[in-house]
JSON list of C-alpha atoms in Angstrom, two decimals:
[
{"chain": "A", "resi": 1, "resn": "UNK", "atom": "CA", "xyz": [87.66, 174.80, 72.63]},
{"chain": "A", "resi": 2, "resn": "UNK", "atom": "CA", "xyz": [85.52, 173.42, 69.80]},
{"chain": "A", "resi": 3, "resn": "UNK", "atom": "CA", "xyz": [81.76, 173.80, 69.73]},
{"chain": "A", "resi": 4, "resn": "UNK", "atom": "CA", "xyz": [80.01, 170.91, 71.40]},
{"chain": "A", "resi": 5, "resn": "UNK", "atom": "CA", "xyz": [83.06, 169.93, 73.45]},
{"chain": "A", "resi": 6, "resn": "UNK", "atom": "CA", "xyz": [82.44, 169.60, 77.14]},
{"chain": "A", "resi": 7, "resn": "UNK", "atom": "CA", "xyz": [84.91, 171.12, 79.59]},
{"chain": "A", "resi": 8, "resn": "UNK", "atom": "CA", "xyz": [84.09, 168.64, 82.33]},
{"chain": "A", "resi": 9, "resn": "UNK", "atom": "CA", "xyz": [84.75, 164.92, 82.18]},
{"chain": "A", "resi": 10, "resn": "UNK", "atom": "CA", "xyz": [81.51, 164.23, 83.99]},
{"chain": "A", "resi": 11, "resn": "UNK", "atom": "CA", "xyz": [80.45, 161.21, 81.99]},
{"chain": "A", "resi": 12, "resn": "UNK", "atom": "CA", "xyz": [84.03, 160.02, 81.63]},
{"chain": "A", "resi": 13, "resn": "UNK", "atom": "CA", "xyz": [84.62, 159.47, 85.33]},
{"chain": "A", "resi": 14, "resn": "UNK", "atom": "CA", "xyz": [82.78, 156.24, 86.05]},
{"chain": "A", "resi": 15, "resn": "UNK", "atom": "CA", "xyz": [82.63, 153.12, 83.92]},
{"chain": "A", "resi": 16, "resn": "UNK", "atom": "CA", "xyz": [80.81, 150.55, 86.00]},
{"chain": "A", "resi": 17, "resn": "UNK", "atom": "CA", "xyz": [77.35, 151.03, 87.36]},
{"chain": "A", "resi": 18, "resn": "UNK", "atom": "CA", "xyz": [75.07, 148.20, 88.44]},
{"chain": "A", "resi": 19, "resn": "UNK", "atom": "CA", "xyz": [77.38, 145.63, 86.78]},
{"chain": "A", "resi": 20, "resn": "UNK", "atom": "CA", "xyz": [76.96, 147.30, 83.39]},
{"chain": "A", "resi": 21, "resn": "UNK", "atom": "CA", "xyz": [79.00, 149.81, 81.47]},
{"chain": "A", "resi": 22, "resn": "UNK", "atom": "CA", "xyz": [78.36, 152.68, 79.16]},
{"chain": "A", "resi": 23, "resn": "UNK", "atom": "CA", "xyz": [80.35, 152.51, 75.94]},
{"chain": "A", "resi": 24, "resn": "UNK", "atom": "CA", "xyz": [80.40, 156.30, 75.90]},
{"chain": "A", "resi": 25, "resn": "UNK", "atom": "CA", "xyz": [82.99, 156.01, 78.65]},
{"chain": "A", "resi": 26, "resn": "UNK", "atom": "CA", "xyz": [85.49, 155.04, 75.95]},
{"chain": "A", "resi": 27, "resn": "UNK", "atom": "CA", "xyz": [85.62, 158.66, 74.93]},
{"chain": "A", "resi": 28, "resn": "UNK", "atom": "CA", "xyz": [88.10, 159.57, 72.20]},
{"chain": "A", "resi": 29, "resn": "UNK", "atom": "CA", "xyz": [89.08, 162.87, 73.80]},
{"chain": "A", "resi": 30, "resn": "UNK", "atom": "CA", "xyz": [92.72, 162.94, 74.83]},
{"chain": "A", "resi": 31, "resn": "UNK", "atom": "CA", "xyz": [91.83, 164.10, 78.34]},
{"chain": "A", "resi": 32, "resn": "UNK", "atom": "CA", "xyz": [89.58, 161.11, 79.07]},
{"chain": "A", "resi": 33, "resn": "UNK", "atom": "CA", "xyz": [91.40, 158.98, 81.61]},
{"chain": "A", "resi": 34, "resn": "UNK", "atom": "CA", "xyz": [89.37, 155.86, 80.86]},
{"chain": "A", "resi": 35, "resn": "UNK", "atom": "CA", "xyz": [90.43, 156.05, 77.22]},
{"chain": "A", "resi": 36, "resn": "UNK", "atom": "CA", "xyz": [94.05, 156.73, 78.18]},
{"chain": "A", "resi": 37, "resn": "UNK", "atom": "CA", "xyz": [94.15, 153.70, 80.45]},
{"chain": "A", "resi": 38, "resn": "UNK", "atom": "CA", "xyz": [92.50, 151.46, 77.87]},
{"chain": "A", "resi": 39, "resn": "UNK", "atom": "CA", "xyz": [94.94, 152.66, 75.21]},
{"chain": "A", "resi": 40, "resn": "UNK", "atom": "CA", "xyz": [97.87, 151.86, 77.50]},
{"chain": "A", "resi": 41, "resn": "UNK", "atom": "CA", "xyz": [96.87, 148.42, 78.71]},
{"chain": "A", "resi": 42, "resn": "UNK", "atom": "CA", "xyz": [95.43, 147.23, 75.41]},
{"chain": "A", "resi": 43, "resn": "UNK", "atom": "CA", "xyz": [98.50, 147.85, 73.28]},
{"chain": "A", "resi": 44, "resn": "UNK", "atom": "CA", "xyz": [100.27, 144.70, 72.17]},
{"chain": "A", "resi": 45, "resn": "UNK", "atom": "CA", "xyz": [103.54, 145.32, 74.00]},
{"chain": "A", "resi": 46, "resn": "UNK", "atom": "CA", "xyz": [101.84, 146.06, 77.32]},
{"chain": "A", "resi": 47, "resn": "UNK", "atom": "CA", "xyz": [99.73, 142.92, 77.07]},
{"chain": "A", "resi": 48, "resn": "UNK", "atom": "CA", "xyz": [102.81, 140.81, 76.41]},
{"chain": "A", "resi": 49, "resn": "UNK", "atom": "CA", "xyz": [104.82, 142.38, 79.23]},
{"chain": "A", "resi": 50, "resn": "UNK", "atom": "CA", "xyz": [101.99, 141.86, 81.71]},
{"chain": "A", "resi": 51, "resn": "UNK", "atom": "CA", "xyz": [101.53, 138.26, 80.58]},
{"chain": "A", "resi": 52, "resn": "UNK", "atom": "CA", "xyz": [105.26, 137.49, 80.87]},
{"chain": "A", "resi": 53, "resn": "UNK", "atom": "CA", "xyz": [105.56, 139.01, 84.34]},
{"chain": "A", "resi": 54, "resn": "UNK", "atom": "CA", "xyz": [102.85, 136.76, 85.76]},
{"chain": "A", "resi": 55, "resn": "UNK", "atom": "CA", "xyz": [104.28, 135.02, 88.86]},
{"chain": "A", "resi": 56, "resn": "UNK", "atom": "CA", "xyz": [107.87, 136.05, 88.12]},
{"chain": "A", "resi": 57, "resn": "UNK", "atom": "CA", "xyz": [110.13, 139.03, 87.89]},
{"chain": "A", "resi": 58, "resn": "UNK", "atom": "CA", "xyz": [112.28, 139.43, 84.80]},
{"chain": "A", "resi": 59, "resn": "UNK", "atom": "CA", "xyz": [115.21, 141.53, 83.76]},
{"chain": "A", "resi": 60, "resn": "UNK", "atom": "CA", "xyz": [114.98, 143.88, 80.79]},
{"chain": "A", "resi": 61, "resn": "UNK", "atom": "CA", "xyz": [117.12, 141.60, 78.61]},
{"chain": "A", "resi": 62, "resn": "UNK", "atom": "CA", "xyz": [114.94, 138.59, 79.46]},
{"chain": "A", "resi": 63, "resn": "UNK", "atom": "CA", "xyz": [111.79, 140.49, 78.50]},
{"chain": "A", "resi": 64, "resn": "UNK", "atom": "CA", "xyz": [113.37, 141.65, 75.26]},
{"chain": "A", "resi": 65, "resn": "UNK", "atom": "CA", "xyz": [114.36, 138.08, 74.32]},
{"chain": "A", "resi": 66, "resn": "UNK", "atom": "CA", "xyz": [110.86, 136.79, 75.07]},
{"chain": "A", "resi": 67, "resn": "UNK", "atom": "CA", "xyz": [108.96, 139.47, 73.12]},
{"chain": "A", "resi": 68, "resn": "UNK", "atom": "CA", "xyz": [109.55, 138.88, 69.45]},
{"chain": "A", "resi": 69, "resn": "UNK", "atom": "CA", "xyz": [109.79, 142.09, 67.44]},
{"chain": "A", "resi": 70, "resn": "UNK", "atom": "CA", "xyz": [109.94, 144.64, 70.25]},
{"chain": "A", "resi": 71, "resn": "UNK", "atom": "CA", "xyz": [112.70, 147.21, 69.97]},
{"chain": "A", "resi": 72, "resn": "UNK", "atom": "CA", "xyz": [114.80, 148.21, 72.96]},
{"chain": "A", "resi": 73, "resn": "UNK", "atom": "CA", "xyz": [113.29, 151.70, 72.86]},
{"chain": "A", "resi": 74, "resn": "UNK", "atom": "CA", "xyz": [109.70, 150.44, 72.64]},
{"chain": "A", "resi": 75, "resn": "UNK", "atom": "CA", "xyz": [110.21, 148.03, 75.54]},
{"chain": "A", "resi": 76, "resn": "UNK", "atom": "CA", "xyz": [111.74, 150.84, 77.63]},
{"chain": "A", "resi": 77, "resn": "UNK", "atom": "CA", "xyz": [108.81, 153.14, 76.88]},
{"chain": "A", "resi": 78, "resn": "UNK", "atom": "CA", "xyz": [106.28, 150.39, 77.61]},
{"chain": "A", "resi": 79, "resn": "UNK", "atom": "CA", "xyz": [107.89, 149.50, 80.93]},
{"chain": "A", "resi": 80, "resn": "UNK", "atom": "CA", "xyz": [108.11, 153.15, 81.94]},
{"chain": "A", "resi": 81, "resn": "UNK", "atom": "CA", "xyz": [104.42, 153.69, 81.18]},
{"chain": "A", "resi": 82, "resn": "UNK", "atom": "CA", "xyz": [103.36, 150.54, 83.02]},
{"chain": "A", "resi": 83, "resn": "UNK", "atom": "CA", "xyz": [105.46, 151.59, 86.00]},
{"chain": "A", "resi": 84, "resn": "UNK", "atom": "CA", "xyz": [103.92, 155.06, 85.97]},
{"chain": "A", "resi": 85, "resn": "UNK", "atom": "CA", "xyz": [100.43, 153.52, 85.92]},
{"chain": "A", "resi": 86, "resn": "UNK", "atom": "CA", "xyz": [101.29, 151.37, 88.95]},
{"chain": "A", "resi": 87, "resn": "UNK", "atom": "CA", "xyz": [101.08, 148.07, 87.08]},
{"chain": "A", "resi": 88, "resn": "UNK", "atom": "CA", "xyz": [104.78, 147.17, 87.07]},
{"chain": "A", "resi": 89, "resn": "UNK", "atom": "CA", "xyz": [107.46, 147.72, 89.70]},
{"chain": "A", "resi": 90, "resn": "UNK", "atom": "CA", "xyz": [111.11, 148.35, 88.87]},
{"chain": "A", "resi": 91, "resn": "UNK", "atom": "CA", "xyz": [113.78, 147.21, 91.34]},
{"chain": "A", "resi": 92, "resn": "UNK", "atom": "CA", "xyz": [117.40, 148.31, 90.90]},
{"chain": "A", "resi": 93, "resn": "UNK", "atom": "CA", "xyz": [119.91, 146.05, 92.66]},
{"chain": "A", "resi": 94, "resn": "UNK", "atom": "CA", "xyz": [123.13, 147.73, 93.80]},
{"chain": "A", "resi": 95, "resn": "UNK", "atom": "CA", "xyz": [125.54, 145.38, 92.05]},
{"chain": "A", "resi": 96, "resn": "UNK", "atom": "CA", "xyz": [128.10, 145.79, 89.28]},
{"chain": "A", "resi": 97, "resn": "UNK", "atom": "CA", "xyz": [126.93, 145.72, 86.58]},
{"chain": "A", "resi": 98, "resn": "UNK", "atom": "CA", "xyz": [123.59, 147.12, 87.76]},
{"chain": "A", "resi": 99, "resn": "UNK", "atom": "CA", "xyz": [120.69, 144.67, 87.70]},
{"chain": "A", "resi": 100, "resn": "UNK", "atom": "CA", "xyz": [117.12, 145.83, 87.22]},
{"chain": "A", "resi": 101, "resn": "UNK", "atom": "CA", "xyz": [114.14, 143.53, 87.73]},
{"chain": "A", "resi": 102, "resn": "UNK", "atom": "CA", "xyz": [110.57, 144.17, 86.65]},
{"chain": "A", "resi": 103, "resn": "UNK", "atom": "CA", "xyz": [107.56, 142.57, 88.32]},
{"chain": "A", "resi": 104, "resn": "UNK", "atom": "CA", "xyz": [103.80, 143.00, 88.40]},
{"chain": "A", "resi": 105, "resn": "UNK", "atom": "CA", "xyz": [102.42, 145.02, 91.26]},
{"chain": "A", "resi": 106, "resn": "UNK", "atom": "CA", "xyz": [99.30, 143.76, 93.06]},
{"chain": "A", "resi": 107, "resn": "UNK", "atom": "CA", "xyz": [97.29, 146.03, 90.74]},
{"chain": "A", "resi": 108, "resn": "UNK", "atom": "CA", "xyz": [99.08, 144.56, 87.71]},
{"chain": "A", "resi": 109, "resn": "UNK", "atom": "CA", "xyz": [98.25, 141.04, 88.89]},
{"chain": "A", "resi": 110, "resn": "UNK", "atom": "CA", "xyz": [94.54, 141.89, 88.93]},
{"chain": "A", "resi": 111, "resn": "UNK", "atom": "CA", "xyz": [94.86, 143.07, 85.32]},
{"chain": "A", "resi": 112, "resn": "UNK", "atom": "CA", "xyz": [96.66, 139.86, 84.38]},
{"chain": "A", "resi": 113, "resn": "UNK", "atom": "CA", "xyz": [93.56, 137.88, 85.40]},
{"chain": "A", "resi": 114, "resn": "UNK", "atom": "CA", "xyz": [91.53, 139.90, 82.89]},
{"chain": "A", "resi": 115, "resn": "UNK", "atom": "CA", "xyz": [94.14, 139.43, 80.15]},
{"chain": "A", "resi": 116, "resn": "UNK", "atom": "CA", "xyz": [94.19, 135.70, 80.81]},
{"chain": "A", "resi": 117, "resn": "UNK", "atom": "CA", "xyz": [90.40, 135.57, 80.35]},
{"chain": "A", "resi": 118, "resn": "UNK", "atom": "CA", "xyz": [90.75, 137.45, 77.04]},
{"chain": "A", "resi": 119, "resn": "UNK", "atom": "CA", "xyz": [93.45, 135.05, 75.82]},
{"chain": "A", "resi": 120, "resn": "UNK", "atom": "CA", "xyz": [91.33, 132.06, 76.85]},
{"chain": "A", "resi": 121, "resn": "UNK", "atom": "CA", "xyz": [88.35, 133.47, 74.94]},
{"chain": "A", "resi": 122, "resn": "UNK", "atom": "CA", "xyz": [90.55, 134.02, 71.88]},
{"chain": "A", "resi": 123, "resn": "UNK", "atom": "CA", "xyz": [91.89, 130.47, 71.99]},
{"chain": "A", "resi": 124, "resn": "UNK", "atom": "CA", "xyz": [88.36, 129.05, 72.33]},
{"chain": "A", "resi": 125, "resn": "UNK", "atom": "CA", "xyz": [87.02, 131.06, 69.38]},
{"chain": "A", "resi": 126, "resn": "UNK", "atom": "CA", "xyz": [90.01, 131.26, 67.03]},
{"chain": "A", "resi": 127, "resn": "UNK", "atom": "CA", "xyz": [88.52, 128.70, 64.61]},
{"chain": "A", "resi": 128, "resn": "UNK", "atom": "CA", "xyz": [85.23, 130.62, 64.37]},
{"chain": "A", "resi": 129, "resn": "UNK", "atom": "CA", "xyz": [87.14, 133.84, 63.75]},
{"chain": "A", "resi": 130, "resn": "UNK", "atom": "CA", "xyz": [89.29, 132.17, 61.07]},
{"chain": "A", "resi": 131, "resn": "UNK", "atom": "CA", "xyz": [86.14, 130.91, 59.34]},
{"chain": "A", "resi": 132, "resn": "UNK", "atom": "CA", "xyz": [84.51, 134.36, 59.52]},
{"chain": "A", "resi": 133, "resn": "UNK", "atom": "CA", "xyz": [87.64, 135.96, 58.05]},
{"chain": "A", "resi": 134, "resn": "UNK", "atom": "CA", "xyz": [87.73, 133.44, 55.20]},
{"chain": "A", "resi": 135, "resn": "UNK", "atom": "CA", "xyz": [84.05, 134.05, 54.44]},
{"chain": "A", "resi": 136, "resn": "UNK", "atom": "CA", "xyz": [84.54, 137.81, 54.51]},
{"chain": "A", "resi": 137, "resn": "UNK", "atom": "CA", "xyz": [87.69, 137.69, 52.35]},
{"chain": "A", "resi": 138, "resn": "UNK", "atom": "CA", "xyz": [85.92, 135.47, 49.81]},
{"chain": "A", "resi": 139, "resn": "UNK", "atom": "CA", "xyz": [82.92, 137.81, 49.68]},
{"chain": "A", "resi": 140, "resn": "UNK", "atom": "CA", "xyz": [85.09, 140.93, 49.31]},
{"chain": "A", "resi": 141, "resn": "UNK", "atom": "CA", "xyz": [87.22, 139.27, 46.63]},
{"chain": "A", "resi": 142, "resn": "UNK", "atom": "CA", "xyz": [84.08, 138.39, 44.64]},
{"chain": "A", "resi": 143, "resn": "UNK", "atom": "CA", "xyz": [83.04, 142.08, 44.73]},
{"chain": "A", "resi": 144, "resn": "UNK", "atom": "CA", "xyz": [86.45, 143.43, 43.63]},
{"chain": "A", "resi": 145, "resn": "UNK", "atom": "CA", "xyz": [86.76, 143.94, 39.86]}
]
């Protein structure tokens, strides 16, 4: 164990207190569960899967068609992780050929509400962000020899 590293996750256990949060909860240590969960749900494939499963169940092939650029392996890994975290359910139907459906769990639906708010915020502020990027890029380009 490195010097200065705590054995206990004491300040990594709770994130919300009196409707506020402590950014130190987003600890970079691998054993911090808050960080692990944030890493999982904030990756681009997980966000897309959760958004697509809102109010409907989909088969693997349907998800793959809808998510541009995701590989079969990456989608499998993402679905497995989301299932393990209790956000997605996997139902195997006993038919030939086998049919597997994926759906959001009640916990996953609560997360979808948060994702929807984030997407709404992004849509409302995309022009401001584009302007800020253009200003930054112009400034950086002027400084580059």
